[in-house]
Amino acid sequence: MLHEDRLFPLENKARDLARALYTTVRDLPIISPHGHTDPRWYAENEAFPDPAQLFVTPDHYVFRMLCSQGIPLESLGVPRIDGGPTETDGRKIWRLFAENYHLFRATPSRLWLDHSFEHVFGLTERLSARTADMYYDHIADCLAKPEFRPRALYERFNIEAISTTESALDELKWHEMLRQSGWKGKVVTAYRPDSVVDPEFEGFAANIERFGELAGTDATTWDGYLEAHRNRRAFFKGYGATSSDHGHATARTEDLPKADAAALFAKALKGDCTPQEADAFRGHMLTEMARMSLDDGLVLQIHPGSYRNHSAEVMARHGRDKGFDIPTRTDYVRALKPLLDAVGMRKELTVIAFTLDETSYSRELAPLAGAYPALKLGPAWWFFDSTEGMRRYRETTTETAGFYNTVGFNDDTRAFCSIPARHDVSRRVDCAYLATLVADGRLAEDEAHEVAHDLAYRLVKEAYRL
Amino acid sequence: MLHEDRLFPLENKARDLARALYTTVRDLPIISPHGHTDPRWYAENEAFPDPAQLFVTPDHYVFRMLCSQGIPLESLGVPRIDGGPTETDGRKIWRLFAENYHLFRATPSRLWLDHSFEHVFGLTERLSARTADMYYDHIADCLAKPEFRPRALYERFNIEAISTTESALDELKWHEMLRQSGWKGKVVTAYRPDSVVDPEFEGFAANIERFGELAGTDATTWDGYLEAHRNRRAFFKGYGATSSDHGHATARTEDLPKADAAALFAKALKGDCTPQEADAFRGHMLTEMARMSLDDGLVLQIHPGSYRNHSAEVMARHGRDKGFDIPTRTDYVRALKPLLDAVGMRKELTVIAFTLDETSYSRELAPLAGAYPALKLGPAWWFFDSTEGMRRYRETTTETAGFYNTVGFNDDTRAFCSIPARHDVSRRVDCAYLATLVADGRLAEDEAHEVAHDLAYRLVKEAYRL
Amino acid sequence: MLHEDRLFPLENKARDLARALYTTVRDLPIISPHGHTDPRWYAENEAFPDPAQLFVTPDHYVFRMLCSQGIPLESLGVPRIDGGPTETDGRKIWRLFAENYHLFRATPSRLWLDHSFEHVFGLTERLSARTADMYYDHIADCLAKPEFRPRALYERFNIEAISTTESALDELKWHEMLRQSGWKGKVVTAYRPDSVVDPEFEGFAANIERFGELAGTDATTWDGYLEAHRNRRAFFKGYGATSSDHGHATARTEDLPKADAAALFAKALKGDCTPQEADAFRGHMLTEMARMSLDDGLVLQIHPGSYRNHSAEVMARHGRDKGFDIPTRTDYVRALKPLLDAVGMRKELTVIAFTLDETSYSRELAPLAGAYPALKLGPAWWFFDSTEGMRRYRETTTETAGFYNTVGFNDDTRAFCSIPARHDVSRRVDCAYLATLVADGRLAEDEAHEVAHDLAYRLVKEAYRL
């Protein structure tokens, strides 16, 4: 199913060179510094459930595409908030998926799925209505075997380190269980404090209450609140965390005087913030987090620009994260200035900015990352985590920011089997880009070899301190 | 004049494959679901006037480029509002055009013109000052012959169906004459209600008066007004309409409570709307139209984002639509939410969104069309209805929306002879794109053949129900 | 070090054609109509100082990239405002640069530097820690020779004409000295009135005072102020100026009634303008400048969209223009309308608009330049003055604006040795683009040859009247 030279340039010399470069990075270990796999998988090491539960029901790339063509989410097993009926027969879900597999033509999902089918499960005929049952049976058989359990796959995928993401309110019990288990895999957590940083988060005041309990401080005062963050960050570091992660609607940052920040926090606790004040508070907390990073060394990740849960109907029926997060135009130049004025020139700090607005690559993010020592540019993300998206990322950032203000690849996924596929796509696209640069005289061949290794392995390892 | 392999990839294997794909779609009938040819042409079937009247004076792509280099619109025969003198000698206009034909190098106009000259008129030497008279005489001779009359060309162009666009206030007399004629060509109308939906349209109140007369209702009440739309839509459907078309300045939609909408309508009738209220009313009417579409099956087309008639001087001297419509930055994420919340999950509805802001393809429109069942993505439009524009359209939408949330090609033209040329460009660019996907391993060859047919024929036929 | 066919297409036929086109334009004289070389160089014709002072310390492309990786600007010899210590040993600076030369991989700086090293200094081994001293010694030796003095290099670079840029308050003494010298080189000035047009400029009122003295008018009245501009423009024309240059934060223009403009000017003189009023005044002055251009024939250049001196810390420590100017989203459609309504249809006027926001090329600037006779589109600028940037410029503007609403290339540099390198990149990228158009049938070969010459030489010469 998979073309040996996929994603490589078409011209022979560049293709040969891309292949040569790829050969040297293909088997490097995977470092996955930002993602959403479930730590419970590694902790319990149970078998994955049926093929539909592995590939369809949890993957919003997959079910949103089916939904866009009129297939109800219920028929794909996506749970309803009201507990109403949804399809539970994995085989029926799988057949529906297989009958509509043509919808994924030329999408990254298709590349990832085919890669998983072929590399993880040894399937070599294309998925279709005709092969649906054969696929289902074969994958189900595999999943029952020990070598398809999470830890075995982790090892087979050649993962050197992987980060999960947990709420600041999480007790990290799976990470604790994992540690106790003695297994050698390196599964670390990341500190995601949205629920205690965003005044508009459901149950903010109660969250702060709980936050203080977990941290052993009175988190309802400004000083106590900051102390609680410090404590929780240290707790997360104890489970390997090397980064914090922040998914705000915009890239806005603020650096408010202490009294103003404390006053906003007090209003937030009372639920009295206007939307503008809530936004200012979130923005200020990014700068506070950056200051804490100067002390504790956590890398600060900013993931802005998504209009979350765009469909009121889908949100009401199925809840958050159902494929209806839509990118919006995002400003970085004015938004990041307060944070950058506060800490942007500190080379010991690493702030990694991502974007869902491609237009900011060449215009804003590459110029910023190409100037401020603290700022690095995260990889092509989400809808751009694709062949064309990755190619455009390199073409629009490299000339201004170079390679060395970027940080390798993030798979950012909860689809476990797609991890090697995604890293493979990234490595191929980067090698194709480098080969093109060599072929038209913009980079020397020996340099391309060094850069290929940097992009596949060294930069991510160093940037995330993994 | 025309390169046999034009617009195909340069690399040999991809080029061969592009040619093979193109061969299978080259001769498929043309479905033109959205355009501005004059129904009178088909109804009366008179000879087209002189070459300048056919190729220069009515084509704003052509005369705006000449204007941009300092050639007065008057000298190209573009009428003046004050009735002042303009060039009437077709041969003089033609010579001016021919002398400046180099201005069109590497533009889509050049591709379309050369295609028309060679395929429609059999001319094989390039247009220039030297060949101007030869061209003029030859085309003029052709136009006098029966086989160059509109119906003959329609048949020769292998058009299966074509849509014109008429105002909601149009009596469709040419369509009626056409029907009476017994000619077999399929020329349908489309419902364009801007003059009775936009409170800022010249003569809005009088338009509503006339609208009610035509519809046989009292259109000055809110209920009567909606009823008038329903009646006129049904009337248009009687002349083959399968779509409505809406050209607003922005993509704004609203879904107002009935009382609010009725109140805005009453203000609009009195001419009391503020610009904000007029905008809200237009936005609300898109949602009303979508609701009517659920009943009568018309496809809803939204064409936003043009700053119309940008030059005050050209508007004052020559009026609307003189090549000075300039694209602007356009938001879709917030703008379309009210309509999508109202009807976006209804798979029996088809809303087709177009854009003149390329940046919205990957960031907004592909993610929206790749999630909502009702939303489809219209083709590259207007300034992007070009080789590079179409290529970027596929490269920035396919990975997120796939092929099957797109709807084939629209020529959107009033330049009759350019219709086969434009569809040819579209088919070539799509085949080139598909061939590249196959060549670098992102699509299987059998799939590419199926998709090529889908993009050239099936998707447009199905989406527009033609 | 330099690949003979660098930047050409990879496919053989297109590459051969690109090379053939390039061969015909490679040796054409350089016309550099917009730049920031120092007129003193040509006037005094002294030797350039050491290699670090030539290549590192004055080049913000170079030192911002080093800074972004944590290398302090002080260690690169960038002066401090407080006079604090900075590195003064050229060899130490050079070594630091050489050790970090890998940071420039695949950036335009690398292409320019390698070109300078090889073509100007005859170096053929790559710069690195190992070769740093050899480079330093060799370049230093060269700089001591007469054939490396500014005038000799000007001649060796085959420059036909070059423009510097001077403030409206400059007395042009170096230009005067140059004139007296009898040297045949054509070094002209350009009129840059930001300090007397921007009410927010440091010392605006004092600047106006001085402006009046220089112009021999009372510049504190509105009429006197305009008269002063006319006089200074004439003075600059006396030193060869054919253009004015305006670097505003946005592209805003206004065309205010005289009384309003005069009132704003009076407020500006008193320091009473709000930021909005200051912006309106700047915008109005662009239209005044355009009206003066109708009289005196100077070309009006608009360079908007940069957030200047983004880092408060760098601004405080090192001052302006230290690599922290960051592009922002820029609107042209509404912004330019007042100016275009006033003078946009005047074909005897040339207004050249530049952008740092690539998204405006296809959406706004190409449609505007493809309609208004007065408006031309400046080349890819600053961060886009690069292989990919230039390629995207052609791909996104040509189909709408054609070639003939563009104005060739600007190097816009103060890095003297990079001038031939930059023009070489521009010529190669344009030839590569043209070759691709020919190879895939969008342009005839004879036309490509003509256009190649136009883009490299004729258009810039004509647009800038040089």
PDB file of N, CA and C in Angstrom, chain C residues 282-319:
ATOM      1  N   ARG C 282      -0.088  61.655   8.947  1.00  0.00           N
ATOM      2  CA  ARG C 282       0.862  60.911   8.101  1.00  0.00           C
ATOM      3  C   ARG C 282       0.180  60.439   6.813  1.00  0.00           C
ATOM      4  N   GLY C 283      -1.033  59.903   6.998  1.00  0.00           N
ATOM      5  CA  GLY C 283      -1.777  59.396   5.839  1.00  0.00           C
ATOM      6  C   GLY C 283      -2.078  60.498   4.843  1.00  0.00           C
ATOM      7  N   HIS C 284      -2.450  61.653   5.359  1.00  0.00           N
ATOM      8  CA  HIS C 284      -2.733  62.769   4.453  1.00  0.00           C
ATOM      9  C   HIS C 284      -1.476  63.192   3.701  1.00  0.00           C
ATOM     10  N   MET C 285      -0.350  63.190   4.388  1.00  0.00           N
ATOM     11  CA  MET C 285       0.890  63.653   3.752  1.00  0.00           C
ATOM     12  C   MET C 285       1.299  62.771   2.571  1.00  0.00           C
ATOM     13  N   LEU C 286       0.915  61.476   2.620  1.00  0.00           N
ATOM     14  CA  LEU C 286       1.213  60.634   1.454  1.00  0.00           C
ATOM     15  C   LEU C 286       0.484  61.162   0.220  1.00  0.00           C
ATOM     16  N   THR C 287      -0.743  61.597   0.417  1.00  0.00           N
ATOM     17  CA  THR C 287      -1.490  62.126  -0.724  1.00  0.00           C
ATOM     18  C   THR C 287      -0.905  63.465  -1.178  1.00  0.00           C
ATOM     19  N   GLU C 288      -0.476  64.281  -0.216  1.00  0.00           N
ATOM     20  CA  GLU C 288       0.200  65.536  -0.608  1.00  0.00           C
ATOM     21  C   GLU C 288       1.467  65.240  -1.393  1.00  0.00           C
ATOM     22  N   MET C 289       2.216  64.268  -0.935  1.00  0.00           N
ATOM     23  CA  MET C 289       3.452  63.898  -1.637  1.00  0.00           C
ATOM     24  C   MET C 289       3.125  63.418  -3.057  1.00  0.00           C
ATOM     25  N   ALA C 290       2.044  62.661  -3.172  1.00  0.00           N
ATOM     26  CA  ALA C 290       1.651  62.172  -4.500  1.00  0.00           C
ATOM     27  C   ALA C 290       1.292  63.343  -5.403  1.00  0.00           C
ATOM     28  N   ARG C 291       0.630  64.349  -4.846  1.00  0.00           N
ATOM     29  CA  ARG C 291       0.286  65.521  -5.671  1.00  0.00           C
ATOM     30  C   ARG C 291       1.553  66.257  -6.101  1.00  0.00           C
ATOM     31  N   MET C 292       2.516  66.365  -5.187  1.00  0.00           N
ATOM     32  CA  MET C 292       3.784  66.997  -5.571  1.00  0.00           C
ATOM     33  C   MET C 292       4.494  66.178  -6.647  1.00  0.00           C
ATOM     34  N   SER C 293       4.359  64.863  -6.538  1.00  0.00           N
ATOM     35  CA  SER C 293       4.983  64.003  -7.553  1.00  0.00           C
ATOM     36  C   SER C 293       4.399  64.264  -8.938  1.00  0.00           C
ATOM     37  N   LEU C 294       3.118  64.604  -8.972  1.00  0.00           N
ATOM     38  CA  LEU C 294       2.522  64.938 -10.273  1.00  0.00           C
ATOM     39  C   LEU C 294       3.215  66.142 -10.882  1.00  0.00           C
ATOM     40  N   ASP C 295       3.697  67.029 -10.029  1.00  0.00           N
ATOM     41  CA  ASP C 295       4.388  68.216 -10.534  1.00  0.00           C
ATOM     42  C   ASP C 295       5.867  67.973 -10.828  1.00  0.00           C
ATOM     43  N   ASP C 296       6.540  67.303  -9.875  1.00  0.00           N
ATOM     44  CA  ASP C 296       7.999  67.225 -10.039  1.00  0.00           C
ATOM     45  C   ASP C 296       8.498  65.870 -10.519  1.00  0.00           C
ATOM     46  N   GLY C 297       7.594  64.925 -10.663  1.00  0.00           N
ATOM     47  CA  GLY C 297       7.983  63.658 -11.275  1.00  0.00           C
ATOM     48  C   GLY C 297       8.668  62.658 -10.358  1.00  0.00           C
ATOM     49  N   LEU C 298       8.823  62.967  -9.066  1.00  0.00           N
ATOM     50  CA  LEU C 298       9.424  61.964  -8.172  1.00  0.00           C
ATOM     51  C   LEU C 298       8.475  60.769  -8.018  1.00  0.00           C
ATOM     52  N   VAL C 299       9.049  59.609  -7.997  1.00  0.00           N
ATOM     53  CA  VAL C 299       8.295  58.377  -7.757  1.00  0.00           C
ATOM     54  C   VAL C 299       8.024  58.273  -6.262  1.00  0.00           C
ATOM     55  N   LEU C 300       6.794  57.913  -5.905  1.00  0.00           N
ATOM     56  CA  LEU C 300       6.422  57.824  -4.487  1.00  0.00           C
ATOM     57  C   LEU C 300       6.485  56.369  -4.033  1.00  0.00           C
ATOM     58  N   GLN C 301       7.328  56.080  -3.032  1.00  0.00           N
ATOM     59  CA  GLN C 301       7.440  54.712  -2.517  1.00  0.00           C
ATOM     60  C   GLN C 301       6.813  54.597  -1.132  1.00  0.00           C
ATOM     61  N   ILE C 302       5.918  53.622  -0.979  1.00  0.00           N
ATOM     62  CA  ILE C 302       5.277  53.402   0.315  1.00  0.00           C
ATOM     63  C   ILE C 302       5.734  52.052   0.862  1.00  0.00           C
ATOM     64  N   HIS C 303       6.370  52.083   2.011  1.00  0.00           N
ATOM     65  CA  HIS C 303       6.949  50.897   2.674  1.00  0.00           C
ATOM     66  C   HIS C 303       6.269  50.659   4.002  1.00  0.00           C
ATOM     67  N   PRO C 304       5.075  50.144   4.073  1.00  0.00           N
ATOM     68  CA  PRO C 304       4.388  50.050   5.354  1.00  0.00           C
ATOM     69  C   PRO C 304       4.514  48.679   6.014  1.00  0.00           C
ATOM     70  N   GLY C 305       4.026  48.603   7.226  1.00  0.00           N
ATOM     71  CA  GLY C 305       3.726  47.315   7.826  1.00  0.00           C
ATOM     72  C   GLY C 305       4.755  46.758   8.778  1.00  0.00           C
ATOM     73  N   SER C 306       5.719  47.570   9.208  1.00  0.00           N
ATOM     74  CA  SER C 306       6.695  47.033  10.150  1.00  0.00           C
ATOM     75  C   SER C 306       6.448  47.590  11.549  1.00  0.00           C
ATOM     76  N   TYR C 307       6.407  46.700  12.515  1.00  0.00           N
ATOM     77  CA  TYR C 307       6.374  47.108  13.928  1.00  0.00           C
ATOM     78  C   TYR C 307       7.831  47.346  14.311  1.00  0.00           C
ATOM     79  N   ARG C 308       8.212  48.615  14.370  1.00  0.00           N
ATOM     80  CA  ARG C 308       9.620  48.952  14.541  1.00  0.00           C
ATOM     81  C   ARG C 308      10.084  48.751  15.980  1.00  0.00           C
ATOM     82  N   ASN C 309      11.298  48.269  16.132  1.00  0.00           N
ATOM     83  CA  ASN C 309      11.966  48.212  17.440  1.00  0.00           C
ATOM     84  C   ASN C 309      11.105  47.487  18.476  1.00  0.00           C
ATOM     85  N   HIS C 310      10.724  46.270  18.137  1.00  0.00           N
ATOM     86  CA  HIS C 310       9.745  45.513  18.923  1.00  0.00           C
ATOM     87  C   HIS C 310      10.204  45.264  20.345  1.00  0.00           C
ATOM     88  N   SER C 311      11.470  44.984  20.537  1.00  0.00           N
ATOM     89  CA  SER C 311      11.960  44.685  21.886  1.00  0.00           C
ATOM     90  C   SER C 311      12.306  45.967  22.632  1.00  0.00           C
ATOM     91  N   ALA C 312      11.578  46.202  23.725  1.00  0.00           N
ATOM     92  CA  ALA C 312      11.850  47.394  24.536  1.00  0.00           C
ATOM     93  C   ALA C 312      13.282  47.337  25.086  1.00  0.00           C
ATOM     94  N   GLU C 313      13.721  46.131  25.419  1.00  0.00           N
ATOM     95  CA  GLU C 313      15.053  45.995  26.012  1.00  0.00           C
ATOM     96  C   GLU C 313      16.156  46.309  24.991  1.00  0.00           C
ATOM     97  N   VAL C 314      16.015  45.780  23.791  1.00  0.00           N
ATOM     98  CA  VAL C 314      17.025  46.038  22.761  1.00  0.00           C
ATOM     99  C   VAL C 314      17.008  47.513  22.367  1.00  0.00           C
ATOM    100  N   MET C 315      15.808  48.086  22.264  1.00  0.00           N
ATOM    101  CA  MET C 315      15.685  49.510  21.928  1.00  0.00           C
ATOM    102  C   MET C 315      16.387  50.354  22.992  1.00  0.00           C
ATOM    103  N   ALA C 316      16.181  50.001  24.270  1.00  0.00           N
ATOM    104  CA  ALA C 316      16.783  50.788  25.350  1.00  0.00           C
ATOM    105  C   ALA C 316      18.307  50.621  25.371  1.00  0.00           C
ATOM    106  N   ARG C 317      18.778  49.420  25.036  1.00  0.00           N
ATOM    107  CA  ARG C 317      20.210  49.180  25.161  1.00  0.00           C
ATOM    108  C   ARG C 317      20.984  49.548  23.902  1.00  0.00           C
ATOM    109  N   HIS C 318      20.353  49.269  22.731  1.00  0.00           N
ATOM    110  CA  HIS C 318      21.121  49.466  21.486  1.00  0.00           C
ATOM    111  C   HIS C 318      20.478  50.434  20.502  1.00  0.00           C
ATOM    112  N   GLY C 319      19.233  50.843  20.769  1.00  0.00           N
ATOM    113  CA  GLY C 319      18.608  51.812  19.865  1.00  0.00           C
ATOM    114  C   GLY C 319      17.890  51.168  18.687  1.00  0.00           C
TER     115      GLY C 319
END
